[in-house]
């Protein structure tokens, strides 16, 4: 459904925005908190540099507000409308959701951010077939 070449593929897998061939993140598990935001220098497949400038990922903070709100709305709808919880419980559900999904929210935000600047390059992905 979500194929290589679509931005959603990169966003959901955290893969290189240019070639989609490998993960940008050094540790595949976002819940190893000391590694959550560790991103490699560049893609070993297509040599794309992940940091366009030193403070590049600062802007992903703005994206994370949006992603956080999306998770909050989902948590609210599920608990309030589907589980018929009280408003108070729904707000607790939102808080818990934000805490539990924080590592994923942070990664997804960074991946969305970099995908706004670097776009998939089909030729590049095909020209350099995977070495592994
Ligand atoms: Zn790449």
PDB file of N, CA and C in Angstrom, residues 57 65 86 123:
ATOM      1  N   UNK A  57      17.563  20.392  12.466  1.00  0.00           N
ATOM      2  CA  UNK A  57      16.406  19.700  13.043  1.00  0.00           C
ATOM      3  C   UNK A  57      15.662  20.527  14.090  1.00  0.00           C
ATOM      4  N   UNK A  65       4.678  19.625  17.173  1.00  0.00           N
ATOM      5  CA  UNK A  65       3.416  20.147  17.732  1.00  0.00           C
ATOM      6  C   UNK A  65       2.238  19.568  16.958  1.00  0.00           C
ATOM      7  N   UNK A  86     -15.260   9.305  30.432  1.00  0.00           N
ATOM      8  CA  UNK A  86     -15.584  10.670  30.836  1.00  0.00           C
ATOM      9  C   UNK A  86     -14.561  11.624  30.228  1.00  0.00           C
ATOM     10  N   UNK A 123      15.948   7.903  -9.869  1.00  0.00           N
ATOM     11  CA  UNK A 123      17.144   7.544 -10.628  1.00  0.00           C
ATOM     12  C   UNK A 123      18.293   7.198  -9.697  1.00  0.00           C
TER      13      UNK A 123
END
